[in-house]
Coordinates of C-alpha atoms in Angstrom, one line a residue:
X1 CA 0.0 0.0 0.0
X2 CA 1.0 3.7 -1.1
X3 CA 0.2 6.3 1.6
X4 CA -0.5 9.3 0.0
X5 CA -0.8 11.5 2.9
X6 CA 2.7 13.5 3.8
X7 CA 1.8 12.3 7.6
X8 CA 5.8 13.0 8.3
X9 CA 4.9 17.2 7.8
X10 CA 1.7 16.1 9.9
X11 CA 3.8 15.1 12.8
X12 CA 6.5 17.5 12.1
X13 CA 4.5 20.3 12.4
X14 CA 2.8 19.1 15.5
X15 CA 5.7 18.7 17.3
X16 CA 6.5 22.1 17.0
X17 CA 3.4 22.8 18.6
X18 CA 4.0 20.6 21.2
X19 CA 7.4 22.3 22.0
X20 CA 5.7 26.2 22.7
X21 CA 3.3 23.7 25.6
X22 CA 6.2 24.4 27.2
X23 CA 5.8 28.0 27.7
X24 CA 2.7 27.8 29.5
X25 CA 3.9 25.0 31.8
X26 CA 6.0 27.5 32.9
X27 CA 3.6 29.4 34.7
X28 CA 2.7 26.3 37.4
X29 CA 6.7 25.6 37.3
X30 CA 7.1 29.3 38.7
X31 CA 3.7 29.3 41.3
X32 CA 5.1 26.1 42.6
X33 CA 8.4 27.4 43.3
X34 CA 7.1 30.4 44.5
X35 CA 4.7 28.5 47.1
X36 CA 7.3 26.0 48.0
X37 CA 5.6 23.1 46.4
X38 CA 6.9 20.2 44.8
X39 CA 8.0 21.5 40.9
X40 CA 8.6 17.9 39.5
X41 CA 5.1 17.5 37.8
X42 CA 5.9 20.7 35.9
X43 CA 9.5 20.1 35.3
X44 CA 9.2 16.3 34.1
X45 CA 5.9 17.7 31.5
X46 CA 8.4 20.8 29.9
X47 CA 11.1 18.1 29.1
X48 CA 8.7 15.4 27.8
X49 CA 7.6 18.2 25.6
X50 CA 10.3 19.8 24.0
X51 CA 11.9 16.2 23.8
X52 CA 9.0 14.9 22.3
X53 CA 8.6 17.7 20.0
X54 CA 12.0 18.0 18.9
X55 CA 11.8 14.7 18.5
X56 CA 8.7 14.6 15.9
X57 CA 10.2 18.2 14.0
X58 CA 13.0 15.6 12.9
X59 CA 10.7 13.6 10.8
X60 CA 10.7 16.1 7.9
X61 CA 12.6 19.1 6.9
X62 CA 10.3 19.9 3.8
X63 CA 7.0 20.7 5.7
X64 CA 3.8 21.2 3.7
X65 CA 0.6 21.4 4.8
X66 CA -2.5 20.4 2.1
X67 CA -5.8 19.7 3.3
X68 CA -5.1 16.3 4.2
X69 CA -2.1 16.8 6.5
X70 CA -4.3 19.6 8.1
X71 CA -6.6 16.9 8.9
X72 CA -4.2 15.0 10.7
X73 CA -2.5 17.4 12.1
X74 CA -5.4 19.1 14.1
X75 CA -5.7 15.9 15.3
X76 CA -2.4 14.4 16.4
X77 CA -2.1 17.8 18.2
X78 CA -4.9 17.8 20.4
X79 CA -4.2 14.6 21.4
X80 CA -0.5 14.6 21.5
X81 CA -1.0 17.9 23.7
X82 CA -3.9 16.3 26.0
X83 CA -2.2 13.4 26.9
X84 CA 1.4 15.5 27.8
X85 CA -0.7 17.8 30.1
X86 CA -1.8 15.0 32.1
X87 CA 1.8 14.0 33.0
X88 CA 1.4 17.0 35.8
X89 CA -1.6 15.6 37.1
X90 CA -0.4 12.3 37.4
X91 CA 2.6 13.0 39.2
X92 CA 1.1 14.6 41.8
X93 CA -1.5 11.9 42.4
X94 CA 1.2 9.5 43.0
X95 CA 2.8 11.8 45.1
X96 CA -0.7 12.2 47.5
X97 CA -1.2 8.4 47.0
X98 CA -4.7 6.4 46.2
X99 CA -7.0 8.7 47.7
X100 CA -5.9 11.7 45.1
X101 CA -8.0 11.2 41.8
X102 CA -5.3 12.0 39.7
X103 CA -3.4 8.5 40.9
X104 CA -4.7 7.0 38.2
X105 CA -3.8 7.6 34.6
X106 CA -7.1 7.2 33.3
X107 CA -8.1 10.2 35.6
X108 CA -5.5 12.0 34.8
X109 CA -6.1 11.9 30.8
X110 CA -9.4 12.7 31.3
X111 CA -8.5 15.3 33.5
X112 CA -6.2 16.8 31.2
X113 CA -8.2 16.2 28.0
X114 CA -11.3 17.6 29.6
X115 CA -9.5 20.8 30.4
X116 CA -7.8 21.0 26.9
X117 CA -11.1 20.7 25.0
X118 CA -12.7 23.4 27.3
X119 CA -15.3 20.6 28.2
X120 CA -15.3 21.0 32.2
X121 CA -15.8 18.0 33.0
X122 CA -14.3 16.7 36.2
X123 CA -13.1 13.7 38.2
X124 CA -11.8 15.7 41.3
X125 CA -14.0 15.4 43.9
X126 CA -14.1 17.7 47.3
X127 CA -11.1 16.2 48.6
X128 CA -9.0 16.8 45.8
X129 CA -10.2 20.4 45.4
X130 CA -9.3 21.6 49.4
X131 CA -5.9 19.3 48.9
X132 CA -4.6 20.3 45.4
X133 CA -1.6 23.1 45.4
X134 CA -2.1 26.1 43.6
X135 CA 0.2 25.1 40.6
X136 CA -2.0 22.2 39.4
X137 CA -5.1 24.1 40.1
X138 CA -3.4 26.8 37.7
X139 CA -2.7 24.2 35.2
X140 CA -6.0 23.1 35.2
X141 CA -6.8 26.8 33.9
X142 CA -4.2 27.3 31.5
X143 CA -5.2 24.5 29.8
X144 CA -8.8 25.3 29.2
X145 CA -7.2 28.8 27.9
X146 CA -5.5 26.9 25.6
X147 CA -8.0 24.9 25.0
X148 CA -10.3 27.8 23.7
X149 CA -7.7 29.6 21.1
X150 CA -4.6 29.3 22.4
X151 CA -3.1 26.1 20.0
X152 CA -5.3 27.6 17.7
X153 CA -3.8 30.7 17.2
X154 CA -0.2 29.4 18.4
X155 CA -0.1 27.0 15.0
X156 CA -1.4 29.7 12.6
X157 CA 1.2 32.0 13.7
X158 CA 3.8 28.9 13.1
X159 CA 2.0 27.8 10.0
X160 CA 1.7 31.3 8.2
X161 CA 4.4 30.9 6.0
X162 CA 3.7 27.7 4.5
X163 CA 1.4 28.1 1.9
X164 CA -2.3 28.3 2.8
X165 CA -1.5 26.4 5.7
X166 CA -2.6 28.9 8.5
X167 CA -5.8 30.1 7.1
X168 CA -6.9 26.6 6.6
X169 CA -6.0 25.1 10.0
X170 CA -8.1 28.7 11.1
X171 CA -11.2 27.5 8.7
X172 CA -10.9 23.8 9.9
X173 CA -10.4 25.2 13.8
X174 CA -13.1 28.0 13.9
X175 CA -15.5 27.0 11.0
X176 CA -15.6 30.5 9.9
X177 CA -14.9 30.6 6.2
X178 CA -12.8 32.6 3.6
X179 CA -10.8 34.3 7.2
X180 CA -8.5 36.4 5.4
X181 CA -11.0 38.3 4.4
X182 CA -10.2 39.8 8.0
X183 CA -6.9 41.2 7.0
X184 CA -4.7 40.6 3.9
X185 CA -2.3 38.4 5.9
X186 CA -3.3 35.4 7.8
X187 CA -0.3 36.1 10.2
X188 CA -1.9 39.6 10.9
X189 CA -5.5 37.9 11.2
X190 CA -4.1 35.7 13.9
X191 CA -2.3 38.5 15.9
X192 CA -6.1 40.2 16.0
X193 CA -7.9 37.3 17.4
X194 CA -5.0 36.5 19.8
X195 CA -5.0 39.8 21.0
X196 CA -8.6 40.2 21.7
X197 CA -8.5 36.7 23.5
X198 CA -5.4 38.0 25.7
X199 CA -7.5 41.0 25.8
X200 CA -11.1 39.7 27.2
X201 CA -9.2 37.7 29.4
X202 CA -7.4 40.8 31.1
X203 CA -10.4 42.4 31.1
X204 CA -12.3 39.7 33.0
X205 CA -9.5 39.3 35.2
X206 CA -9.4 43.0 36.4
X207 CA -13.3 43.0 36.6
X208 CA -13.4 40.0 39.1
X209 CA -10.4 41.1 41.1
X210 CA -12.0 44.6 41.6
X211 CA -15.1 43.3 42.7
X212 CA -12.9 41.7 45.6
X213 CA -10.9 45.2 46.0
X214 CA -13.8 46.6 47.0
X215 CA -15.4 44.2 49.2
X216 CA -18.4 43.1 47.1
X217 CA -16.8 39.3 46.4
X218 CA -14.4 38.4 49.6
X219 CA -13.4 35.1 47.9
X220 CA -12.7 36.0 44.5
X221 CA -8.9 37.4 45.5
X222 CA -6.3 37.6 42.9
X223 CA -6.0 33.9 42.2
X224 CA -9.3 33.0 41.7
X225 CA -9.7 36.4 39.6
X226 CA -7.0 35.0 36.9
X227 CA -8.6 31.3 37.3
X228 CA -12.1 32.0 36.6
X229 CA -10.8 34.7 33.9
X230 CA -9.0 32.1 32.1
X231 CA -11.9 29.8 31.6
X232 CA -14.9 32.0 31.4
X233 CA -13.7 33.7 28.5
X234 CA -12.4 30.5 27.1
X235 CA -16.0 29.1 27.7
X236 CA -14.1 26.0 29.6
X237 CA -16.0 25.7 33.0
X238 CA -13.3 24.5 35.8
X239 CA -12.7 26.8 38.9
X240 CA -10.6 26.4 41.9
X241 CA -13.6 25.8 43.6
X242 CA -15.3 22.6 44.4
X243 CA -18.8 24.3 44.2
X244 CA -17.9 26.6 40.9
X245 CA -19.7 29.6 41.1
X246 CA -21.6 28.9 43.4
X247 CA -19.1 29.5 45.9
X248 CA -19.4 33.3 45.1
X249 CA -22.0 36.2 45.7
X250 CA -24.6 36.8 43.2
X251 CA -22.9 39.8 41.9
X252 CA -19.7 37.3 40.9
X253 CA -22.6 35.8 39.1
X254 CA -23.8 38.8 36.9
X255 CA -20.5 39.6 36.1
X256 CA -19.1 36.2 34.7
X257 CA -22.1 35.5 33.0
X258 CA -21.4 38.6 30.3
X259 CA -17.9 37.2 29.7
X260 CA -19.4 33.5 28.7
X261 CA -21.4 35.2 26.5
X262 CA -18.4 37.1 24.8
X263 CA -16.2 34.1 24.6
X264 CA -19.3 32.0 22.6
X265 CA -19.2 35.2 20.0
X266 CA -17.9 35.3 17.0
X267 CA -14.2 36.5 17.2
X268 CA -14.6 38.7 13.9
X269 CA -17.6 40.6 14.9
X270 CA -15.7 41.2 18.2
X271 CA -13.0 42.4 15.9
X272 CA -15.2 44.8 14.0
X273 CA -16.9 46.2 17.6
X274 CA -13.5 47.2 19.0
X275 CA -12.7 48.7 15.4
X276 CA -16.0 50.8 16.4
X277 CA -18.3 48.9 13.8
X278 CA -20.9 48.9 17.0
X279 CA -24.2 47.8 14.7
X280 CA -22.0 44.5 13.3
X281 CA -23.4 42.4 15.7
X282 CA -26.8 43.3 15.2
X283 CA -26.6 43.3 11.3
X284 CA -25.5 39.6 12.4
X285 CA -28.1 36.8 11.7
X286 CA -26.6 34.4 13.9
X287 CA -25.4 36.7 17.0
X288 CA -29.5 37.8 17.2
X289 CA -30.1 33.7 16.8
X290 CA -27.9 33.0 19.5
X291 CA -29.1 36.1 21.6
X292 CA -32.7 34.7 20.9
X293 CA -31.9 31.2 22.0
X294 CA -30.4 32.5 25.7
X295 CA -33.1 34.8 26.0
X296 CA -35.7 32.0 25.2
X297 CA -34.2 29.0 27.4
X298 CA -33.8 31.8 30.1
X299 CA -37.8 32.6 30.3
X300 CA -38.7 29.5 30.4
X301 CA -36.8 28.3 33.0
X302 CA -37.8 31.2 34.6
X303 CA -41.6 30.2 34.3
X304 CA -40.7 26.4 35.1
X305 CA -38.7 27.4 38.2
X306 CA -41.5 30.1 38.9
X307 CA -43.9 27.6 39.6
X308 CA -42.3 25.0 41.2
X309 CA -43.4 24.4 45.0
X310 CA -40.4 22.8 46.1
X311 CA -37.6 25.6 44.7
X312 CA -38.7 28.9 46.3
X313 CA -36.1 30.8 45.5
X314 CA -37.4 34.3 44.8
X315 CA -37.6 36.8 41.8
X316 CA -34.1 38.0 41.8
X317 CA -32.6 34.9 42.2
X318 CA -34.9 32.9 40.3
X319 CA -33.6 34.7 37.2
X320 CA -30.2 35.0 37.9
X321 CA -29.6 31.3 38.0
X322 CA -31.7 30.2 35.3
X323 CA -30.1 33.1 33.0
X324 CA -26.5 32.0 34.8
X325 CA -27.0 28.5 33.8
X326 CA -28.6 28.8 30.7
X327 CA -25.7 30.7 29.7
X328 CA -23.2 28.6 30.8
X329 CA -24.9 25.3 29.2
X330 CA -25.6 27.2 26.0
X331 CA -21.9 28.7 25.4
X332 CA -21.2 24.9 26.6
X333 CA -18.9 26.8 29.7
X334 CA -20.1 24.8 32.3
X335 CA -20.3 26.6 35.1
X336 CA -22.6 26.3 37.8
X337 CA -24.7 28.9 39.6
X338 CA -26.5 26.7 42.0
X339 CA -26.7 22.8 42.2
X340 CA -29.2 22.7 39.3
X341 CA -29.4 18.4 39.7
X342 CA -31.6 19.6 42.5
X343 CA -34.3 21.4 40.3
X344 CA -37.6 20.2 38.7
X345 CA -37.2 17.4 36.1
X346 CA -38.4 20.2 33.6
X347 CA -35.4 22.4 35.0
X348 CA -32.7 19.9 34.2
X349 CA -34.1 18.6 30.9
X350 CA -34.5 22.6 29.7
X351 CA -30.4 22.9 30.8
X352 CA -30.2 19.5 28.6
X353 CA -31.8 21.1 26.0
X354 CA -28.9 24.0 26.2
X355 CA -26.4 21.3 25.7
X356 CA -26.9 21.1 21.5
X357 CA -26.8 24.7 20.8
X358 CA -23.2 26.1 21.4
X359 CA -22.3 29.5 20.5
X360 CA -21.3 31.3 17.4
X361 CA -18.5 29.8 14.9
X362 CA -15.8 31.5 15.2
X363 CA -15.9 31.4 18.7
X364 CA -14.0 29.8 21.3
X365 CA -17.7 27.4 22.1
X366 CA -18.0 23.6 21.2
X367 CA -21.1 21.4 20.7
X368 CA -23.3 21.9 17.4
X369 CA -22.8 25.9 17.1
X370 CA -25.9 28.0 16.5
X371 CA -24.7 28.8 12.5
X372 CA -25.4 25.0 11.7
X373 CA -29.1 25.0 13.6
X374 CA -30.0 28.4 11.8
X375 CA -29.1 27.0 8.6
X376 CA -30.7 23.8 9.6
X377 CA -34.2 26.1 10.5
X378 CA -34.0 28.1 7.2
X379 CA -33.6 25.1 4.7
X380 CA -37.1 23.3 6.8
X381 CA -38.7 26.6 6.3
X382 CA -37.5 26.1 2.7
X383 CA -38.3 22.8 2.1
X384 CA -41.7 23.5 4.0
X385 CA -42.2 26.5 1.2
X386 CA -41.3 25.0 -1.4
X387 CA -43.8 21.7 -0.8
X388 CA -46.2 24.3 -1.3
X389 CA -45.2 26.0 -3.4
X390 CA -43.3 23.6 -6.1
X391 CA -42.3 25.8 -9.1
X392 CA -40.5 28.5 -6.3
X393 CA -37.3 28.9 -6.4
X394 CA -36.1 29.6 -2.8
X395 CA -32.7 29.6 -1.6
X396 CA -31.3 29.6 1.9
X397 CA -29.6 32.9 2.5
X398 CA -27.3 34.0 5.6
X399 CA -28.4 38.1 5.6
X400 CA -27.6 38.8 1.6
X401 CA -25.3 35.5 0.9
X402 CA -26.9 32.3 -0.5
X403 CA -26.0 29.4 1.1
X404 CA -25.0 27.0 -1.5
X405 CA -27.1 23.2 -1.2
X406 CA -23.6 21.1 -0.8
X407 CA -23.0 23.3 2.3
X408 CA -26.7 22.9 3.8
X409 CA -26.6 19.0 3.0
X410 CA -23.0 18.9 5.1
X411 CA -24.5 20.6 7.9
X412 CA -27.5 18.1 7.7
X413 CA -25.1 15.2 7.5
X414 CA -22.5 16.6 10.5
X415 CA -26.3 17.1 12.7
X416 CA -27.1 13.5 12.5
X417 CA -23.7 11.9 12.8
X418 CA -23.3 14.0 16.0
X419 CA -27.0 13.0 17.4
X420 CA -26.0 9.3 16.1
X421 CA -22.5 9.6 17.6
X422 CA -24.1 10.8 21.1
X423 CA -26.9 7.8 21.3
X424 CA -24.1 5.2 20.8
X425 CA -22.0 7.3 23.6
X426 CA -25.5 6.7 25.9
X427 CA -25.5 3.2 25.3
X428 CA -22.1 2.5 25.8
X429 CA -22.6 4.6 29.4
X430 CA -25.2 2.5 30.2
X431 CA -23.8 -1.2 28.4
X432 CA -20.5 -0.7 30.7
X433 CA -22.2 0.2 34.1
X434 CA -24.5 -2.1 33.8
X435 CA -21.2 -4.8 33.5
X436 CA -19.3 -2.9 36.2
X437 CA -22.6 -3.1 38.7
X438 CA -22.6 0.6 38.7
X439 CA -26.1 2.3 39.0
X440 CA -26.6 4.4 36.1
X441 CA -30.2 6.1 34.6
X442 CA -31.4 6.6 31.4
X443 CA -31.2 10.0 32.0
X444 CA -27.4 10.5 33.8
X445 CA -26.5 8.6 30.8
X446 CA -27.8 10.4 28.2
X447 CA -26.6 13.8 29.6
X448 CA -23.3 12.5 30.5
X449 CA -23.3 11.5 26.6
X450 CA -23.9 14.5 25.5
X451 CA -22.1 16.7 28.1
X452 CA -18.9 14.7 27.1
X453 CA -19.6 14.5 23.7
X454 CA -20.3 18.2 23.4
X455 CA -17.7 19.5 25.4
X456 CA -20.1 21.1 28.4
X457 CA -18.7 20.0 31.4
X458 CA -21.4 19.1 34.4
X459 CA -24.4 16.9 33.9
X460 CA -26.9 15.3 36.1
X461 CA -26.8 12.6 38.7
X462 CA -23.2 11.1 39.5
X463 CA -21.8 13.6 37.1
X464 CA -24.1 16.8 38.3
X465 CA -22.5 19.9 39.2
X466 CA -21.7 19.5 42.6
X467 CA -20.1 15.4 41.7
X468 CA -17.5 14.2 39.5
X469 CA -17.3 11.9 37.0
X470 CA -15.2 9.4 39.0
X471 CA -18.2 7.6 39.7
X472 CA -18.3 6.0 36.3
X473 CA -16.3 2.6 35.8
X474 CA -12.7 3.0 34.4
X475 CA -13.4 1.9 31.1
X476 CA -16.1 4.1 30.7
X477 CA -13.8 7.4 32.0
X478 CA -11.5 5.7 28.7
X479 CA -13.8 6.3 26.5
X480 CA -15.2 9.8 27.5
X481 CA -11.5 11.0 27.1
X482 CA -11.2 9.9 23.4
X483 CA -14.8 11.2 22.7
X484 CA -14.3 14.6 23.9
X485 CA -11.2 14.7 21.8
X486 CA -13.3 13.8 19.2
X487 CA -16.1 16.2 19.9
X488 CA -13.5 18.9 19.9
X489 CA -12.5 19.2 16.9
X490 CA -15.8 17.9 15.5
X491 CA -15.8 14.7 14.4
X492 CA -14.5 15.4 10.3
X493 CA -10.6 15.2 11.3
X494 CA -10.8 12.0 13.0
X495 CA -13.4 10.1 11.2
X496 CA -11.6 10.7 7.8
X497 CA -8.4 9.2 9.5
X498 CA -10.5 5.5 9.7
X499 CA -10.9 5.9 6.1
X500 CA -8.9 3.9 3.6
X501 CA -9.5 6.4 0.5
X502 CA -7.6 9.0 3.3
X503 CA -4.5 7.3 3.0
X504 CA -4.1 5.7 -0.4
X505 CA -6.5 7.3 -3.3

């Protein structure tokens, strides 16, 4: 057999990714020296990743990237990159011994790749949270940054001079076509984005801490300022604190909420606001979609929570945890406001609802995106027409641009093998309790699917808000870590991999 696929520039290129990791691992190194903690974790991960990636740039000198080798190389790095950030993790759960969650590998992978793909989801119970030093907690952070457009931008800015190799790793990454329509030069396009995400995340960071300055939010010191900064913006979900946001005063509450929504916005129409363009947004079809789906979920969990005897919570609250959570499930964060497994059955399957929106392409969100439902809601309304009305010619338009049909019939395909990949997740949950005696619903099962599978973070039951996911058997935790790799970078780089026509036609 041939292999037509220059995987050699694939791996070539990723290593060279996989050597700048060790930039940001420098942060913990520094925190844990500075706190006097044990800097092994953090020193052992920056060798294995300039090693490593040294070690893969030797593969090839001539390194070009066509749209096959993007393929693989989007996904060799977010694995190659997940699995190297759980080397920090794992050290120090053999250092605190069996009862750390991290002493397993497993946990530790999933850990790490849960962080990388801004999912949120956790294994770390309370113990782990009250006993964990301030590096790995900062780790955990950093990589959910990362996660949301660091690599991203990080490989454009190392791919920019190889052909079209930068603004197609962009188009695969962000699904946000034709991006150097931004500026001229994909190099300069990627300095933008990077510097509004450095940006929001200052911003975010200075708005929390201030609120501590003066006195409205006691636990939100400087630490937990950066922390929540890093992964609210990055719509990733983990915080320092066992019980999220919950763990702050409402006002913390108001305040992150704004910056979820940010971070699940389209990066260009951000772009064009701080360029003074303030009615981009609005001229936007899918930012008023997206605004209209938050708004929507929000009232009517509102109403649900309204009338329920057994939540009481009052007005003021009432709506600031069901727009808080709504929010955060929508953007696919993953924060939570209160312990929402708690609320009425038509609560919790409202917030499971949120789980297959996402935000905007372009943005630093997961799951299904709201581009693909809009697209999906103006080709029925089409189809409905045009049943009608059979001799109309109707296309599907995005504000004054027709959508061409080979683009709407991808989006219909992607829709299904994600709602078909997320049923066989759900019956694998339940197939592999049921073997390991673990008690598992229908329903914890189908959320923890979806949650993993869509990159949210908390779920219900064993894997609520409040929990973790170390409940669920070992080979189940296996298999979540490869899925939200998978759901990551949506589906397309690593199915095409499975494919023999990939490698040899």
């Amino acid at each position: 057999m041939r292999i037509r696929v220059d995987w050699r520039s694939s791996c070539s290129l990723t290593g060279t990714v996989l050597k700048w990791i060790a930039v940001p691992l420098a942060a913990p190194l520094l925190l844990a020296v500075a706190d006097g903690g044990d800097v092994l974790p953090f020193a052992t991960a920056v060798v294995v990743t300039v090693v490593l990636g040294a070690a893969l740039e030797l593969l090839s000198d001539e390194r070009q990237l066509g749209q096959r080798e993007g393929f693989l190389m989007v996904a060799l790095t977010w694995l190659s990159v997940g699995l190297v950030g759980a080397i920090p993790f794992y050290l120090a759960g053999l250092e605190a011994g069996p009862a750390s969650a991290f002493y397993s590998f497993v946990n530790a992978a999933f850990e790490s790749m849960s962080g990388l793909t801004t999912t949120g989801a956790t294994v770390m119970n309370a113990w782990d949270f009250e006993n964990q030093s301030r590096a790995i907690l900062l780790w955990r952070q950093l990589l959910q940054w990362l996660g949301g457009l660091g690599i991203l931008i990080v490989a454009i800015g190392l791919l920019s001079n190889l052909m079209i190799g930068g603004a197609q790793l962009m188009e695969t990454e962000t699904q946000t076509k034709n991006v150097t329509k931004l500026t001229p030069q994909i190099e300069r396009t990627a300095r933008l984005i990077w510097g509004l995400y450095v940006g929001l995340t200052v911003l975010a960071a200075a708005t929390f801490y201030l609120l501590h300055v003066a006195g409205l939010a006691p636990k939100m010191d400087l630490f937990n300022a950066v922390a929540h900064a890093l992964t609210s913006v990055s719509t990733a979900g983990f915080s320092p604190e066992a019980r999220s946001i919950a763990a702050f005063e409402p006002i913390v509450q108001w305040t992150v909420a704004p910056f979820m929504l940010l971070g699940a916005t389209n990066f260009v129409l951000l772009y064009h606001v701080t360029r003074g363009d303030f009615e981009r947004p609005l001229e936007s079809e899918e930012f008023r979609f997206y605004l209209g789906i938050v708004a929507f979920f929000t009232a009517v969990t509102v109403f649900i929570l309204s009338f329920d005897p057994d939540t009481n919570l009052g007005l003021e609250p009432t709506i600031r945890h069901a727009f808080f959570n709504v929010v955060s499930m929508v953007t696919t964060t993953g924060y939570a406001s209160a312990n929402f497994d708690l609320w009425s059955a038509g609560a919790k399957h409202v917030l499971f609802l949120c789980m297959f929106f996402g935000g905007m392409a372009g943005s630093t969100t997961c799951s299904i995106k709201t581009l693909r439902w809009l697209v999906i809601v103006k080709g029925l309304y089409r189809n409905f027409f045009t049943s009608i009305h059979p001799e109309a010619v109707r296309p599907v338009r995005l504000g004054d641009t027709v959508v061409d049909e080979e683009t709407i019939n991808d989006i219909f395909a992607y829709v299904m093998l994600a709602i078909i990949i997320f049923f066989l997740l759900t019956v694998l949950i339940v197939v592999d309790a049921a073997r390991a005696r673990t008690a598992v619903t229908e329903f914890e099962a189908l959320s923890a699917a979806a949650s993993i599978f869509l990159n949210i973070g908390p779920a219900f039951g064993m894997a609520g808000p409040m929990n973790s996911y170390a409940g669920f058997p070992v080979t189940t935790r296996a298999v979540m870590v490869v899925m939200m790799w998978i759901g990551r970078i949506e589906i397309i780089p690593v199915l095409v991999l499975l494919l023999p026509a990939y490698w040899q036609s």
